[in-house]
Short mmCIF file of C-alpha atoms in Angstrom, two decimals:
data_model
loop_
_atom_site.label_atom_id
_atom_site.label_comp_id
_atom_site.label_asym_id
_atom_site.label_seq_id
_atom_site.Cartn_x
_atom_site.Cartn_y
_atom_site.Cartn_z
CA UNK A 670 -12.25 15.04 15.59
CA UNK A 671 -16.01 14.45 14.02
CA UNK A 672 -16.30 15.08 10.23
CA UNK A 673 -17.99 13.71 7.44
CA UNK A 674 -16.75 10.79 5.31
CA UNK A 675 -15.00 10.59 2.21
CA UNK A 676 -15.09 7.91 -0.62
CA UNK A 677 -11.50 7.43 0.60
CA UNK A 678 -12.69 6.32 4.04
CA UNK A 679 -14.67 3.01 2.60
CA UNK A 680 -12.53 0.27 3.86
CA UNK A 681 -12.11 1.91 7.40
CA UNK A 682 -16.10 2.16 7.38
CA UNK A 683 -16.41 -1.38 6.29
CA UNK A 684 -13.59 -2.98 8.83
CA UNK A 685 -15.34 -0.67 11.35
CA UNK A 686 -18.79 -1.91 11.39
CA UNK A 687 -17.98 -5.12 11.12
CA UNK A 688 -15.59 -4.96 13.83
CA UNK A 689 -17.86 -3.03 15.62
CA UNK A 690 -20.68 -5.71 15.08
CA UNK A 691 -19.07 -8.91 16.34
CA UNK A 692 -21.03 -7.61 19.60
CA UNK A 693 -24.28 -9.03 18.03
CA UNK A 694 -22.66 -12.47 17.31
CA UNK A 695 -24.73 -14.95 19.43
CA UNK A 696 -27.39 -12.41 20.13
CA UNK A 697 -29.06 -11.63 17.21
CA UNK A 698 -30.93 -14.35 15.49
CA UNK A 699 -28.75 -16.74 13.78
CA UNK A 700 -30.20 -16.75 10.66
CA UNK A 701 -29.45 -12.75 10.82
CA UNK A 702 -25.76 -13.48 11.43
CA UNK A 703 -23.56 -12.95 8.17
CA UNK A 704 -19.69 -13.34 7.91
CA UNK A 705 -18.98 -10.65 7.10
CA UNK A 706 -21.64 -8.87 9.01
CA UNK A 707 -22.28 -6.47 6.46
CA UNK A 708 -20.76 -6.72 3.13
CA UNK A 709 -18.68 -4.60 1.03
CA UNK A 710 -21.99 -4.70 -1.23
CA UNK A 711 -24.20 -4.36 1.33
CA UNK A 712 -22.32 -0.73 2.29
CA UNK A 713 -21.87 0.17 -1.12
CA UNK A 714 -25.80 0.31 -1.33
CA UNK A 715 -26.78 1.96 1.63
CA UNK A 716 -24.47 4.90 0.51
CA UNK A 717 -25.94 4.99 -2.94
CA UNK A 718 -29.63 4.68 -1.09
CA UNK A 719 -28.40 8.25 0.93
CA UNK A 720 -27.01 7.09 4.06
CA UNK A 721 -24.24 9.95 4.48
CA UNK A 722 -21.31 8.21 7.52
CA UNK A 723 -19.73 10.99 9.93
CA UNK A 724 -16.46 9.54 11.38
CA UNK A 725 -14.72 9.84 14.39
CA UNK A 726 -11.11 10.47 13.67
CA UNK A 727 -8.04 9.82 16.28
CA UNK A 728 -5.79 11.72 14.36
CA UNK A 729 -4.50 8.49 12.75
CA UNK A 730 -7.77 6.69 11.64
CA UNK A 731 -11.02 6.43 11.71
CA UNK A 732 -12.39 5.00 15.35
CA UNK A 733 -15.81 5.16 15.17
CA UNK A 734 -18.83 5.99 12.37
CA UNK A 735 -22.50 6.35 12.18
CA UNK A 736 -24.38 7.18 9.52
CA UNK A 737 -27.64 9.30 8.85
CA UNK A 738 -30.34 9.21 6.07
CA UNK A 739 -33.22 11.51 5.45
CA UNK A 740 -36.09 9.22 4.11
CA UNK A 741 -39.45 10.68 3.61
CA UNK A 742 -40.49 13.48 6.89
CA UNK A 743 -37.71 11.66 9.10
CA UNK A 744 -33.90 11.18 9.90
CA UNK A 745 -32.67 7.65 10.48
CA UNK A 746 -29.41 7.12 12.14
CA UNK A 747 -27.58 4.11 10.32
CA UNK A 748 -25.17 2.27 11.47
CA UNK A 749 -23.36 3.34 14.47
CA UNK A 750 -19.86 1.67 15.20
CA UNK A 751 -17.42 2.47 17.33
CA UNK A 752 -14.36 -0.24 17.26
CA UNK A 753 -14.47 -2.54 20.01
CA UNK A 754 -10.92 -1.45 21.31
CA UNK A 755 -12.23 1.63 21.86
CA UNK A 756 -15.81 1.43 22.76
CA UNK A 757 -17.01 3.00 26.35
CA UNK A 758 -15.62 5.75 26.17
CA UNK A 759 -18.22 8.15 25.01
CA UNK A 760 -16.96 8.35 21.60
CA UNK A 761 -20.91 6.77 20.40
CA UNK A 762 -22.22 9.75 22.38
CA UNK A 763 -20.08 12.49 20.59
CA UNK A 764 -21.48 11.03 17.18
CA UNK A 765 -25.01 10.80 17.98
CA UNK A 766 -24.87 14.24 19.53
CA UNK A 767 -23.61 15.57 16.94
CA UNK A 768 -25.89 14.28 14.14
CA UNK A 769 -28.75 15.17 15.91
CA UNK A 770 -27.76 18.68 15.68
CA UNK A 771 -27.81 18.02 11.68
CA UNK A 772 -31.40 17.68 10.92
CA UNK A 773 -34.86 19.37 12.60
CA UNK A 774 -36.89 16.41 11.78
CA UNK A 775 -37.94 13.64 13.86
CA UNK A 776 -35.10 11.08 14.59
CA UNK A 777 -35.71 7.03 14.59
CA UNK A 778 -33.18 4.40 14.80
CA UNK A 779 -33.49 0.61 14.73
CA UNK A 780 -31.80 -2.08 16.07
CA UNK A 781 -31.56 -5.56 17.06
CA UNK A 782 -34.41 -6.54 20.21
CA UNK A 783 -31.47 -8.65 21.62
CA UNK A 784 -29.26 -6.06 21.47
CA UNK A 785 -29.87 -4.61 25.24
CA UNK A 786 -26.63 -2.67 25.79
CA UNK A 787 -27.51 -0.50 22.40
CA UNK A 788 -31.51 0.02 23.07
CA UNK A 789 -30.10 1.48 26.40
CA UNK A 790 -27.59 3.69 25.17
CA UNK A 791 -30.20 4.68 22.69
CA UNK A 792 -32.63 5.67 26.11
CA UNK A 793 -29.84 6.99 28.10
CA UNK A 794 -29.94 9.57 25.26
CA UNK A 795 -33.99 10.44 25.15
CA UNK A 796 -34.85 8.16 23.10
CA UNK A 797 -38.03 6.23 23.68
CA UNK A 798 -39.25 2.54 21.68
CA UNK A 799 -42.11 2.37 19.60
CA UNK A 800 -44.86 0.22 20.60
CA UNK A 801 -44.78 -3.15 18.80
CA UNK A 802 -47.91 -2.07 17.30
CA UNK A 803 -46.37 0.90 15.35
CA UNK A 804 -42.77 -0.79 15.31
CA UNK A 805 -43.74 -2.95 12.00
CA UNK A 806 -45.44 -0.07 9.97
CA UNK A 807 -42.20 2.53 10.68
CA UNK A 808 -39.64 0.01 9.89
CA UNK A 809 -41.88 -1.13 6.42
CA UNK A 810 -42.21 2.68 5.64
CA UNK A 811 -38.85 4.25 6.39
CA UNK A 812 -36.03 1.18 6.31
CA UNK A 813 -35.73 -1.82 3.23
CA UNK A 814 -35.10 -4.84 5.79
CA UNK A 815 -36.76 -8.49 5.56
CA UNK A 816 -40.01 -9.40 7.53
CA UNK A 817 -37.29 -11.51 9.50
CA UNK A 818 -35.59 -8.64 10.62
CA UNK A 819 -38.67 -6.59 11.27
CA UNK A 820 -39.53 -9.27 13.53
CA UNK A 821 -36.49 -9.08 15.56
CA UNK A 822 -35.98 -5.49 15.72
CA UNK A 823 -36.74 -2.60 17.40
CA UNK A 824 -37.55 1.32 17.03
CA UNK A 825 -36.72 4.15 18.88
CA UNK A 826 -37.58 7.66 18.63
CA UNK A 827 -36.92 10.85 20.07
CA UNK A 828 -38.82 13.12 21.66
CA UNK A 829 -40.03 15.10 18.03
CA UNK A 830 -41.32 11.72 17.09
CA UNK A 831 -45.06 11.78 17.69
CA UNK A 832 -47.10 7.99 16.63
CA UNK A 833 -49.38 9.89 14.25
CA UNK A 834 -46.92 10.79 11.51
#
């Protein structure tokens, strides 16, 4: 079952992600690597800052959560987790699907350049990446993330995303 997260959901959100994220140890940029990946902190911020987590939930727990934000004339998707015991198995699909039918504005997401297996997921689904040229300016305008990270990230958009906004 999708629904929307609670405040009582916090630790499954947090073992979650970070679960979920051991897939970019070795693959992102050291220097980007944190243990944990993201911190209890770290979480607690980007829900104050408006990212709003819908949960996938067995029945018994939470499996799987991504999050969305409205920032600005766009909707960012945030942090999409599935736990790796059970990833592949469409439950990332379900999510996405589903928050897309939330908003009418245009819908960008960013993620790690290294991390193939999630820019392709991310394009199985319609979404396209940014040219390097606008990549920079949309992550600087719409996400708080280091010049490091800008560097080794990337942006995709769907198909209401047009390079002019």
């Amino acid at each position: 079952m999708i629904r929307i997260c609670a405040a009582h959901d916090f630790e499954q959100i947090y073992d979650i992600i970070n679960d979920g994220a051991q897939a970019y140890r070795g693959v992102i940029p050291s220097d980007r690597w944190t243990e944990p990946y993201m911190s209890r902190e770290k979480l607690r911020h980007e829900i104050d800052s408006g990212v709003v987590f819908t949960g996938f939930d067995d029945g018994r727990s939470l499996i799987a959560v991504m999050g969305l934000q409205h920032v600005q004339d766009v909707t960012l998707i945030r942090h999409a987790y599935v736990r790796s015991s059970h990833q592949k198995r469409g439950i990332g699909t379900l999510l996405l699907s589903h928050l897309r039918e939330l908003t009418d504005k245009p819908v960008l997401i960013g993620t790690w350049a290294d991390a193939s297996w999630a820019i392709r997921f991310y394009q199985r689904h319609g979404f396209r990446l940014v040219s390097p040229e606008e990549k920079a300016p949309l992550l600087r305008k719409y996400w708080t993330v280091p010049e490091r990270q800008i560097d080794s990230s990337v942006v995709l958009a769907d198909l209401n995303w047009h390079s002019s906004q």
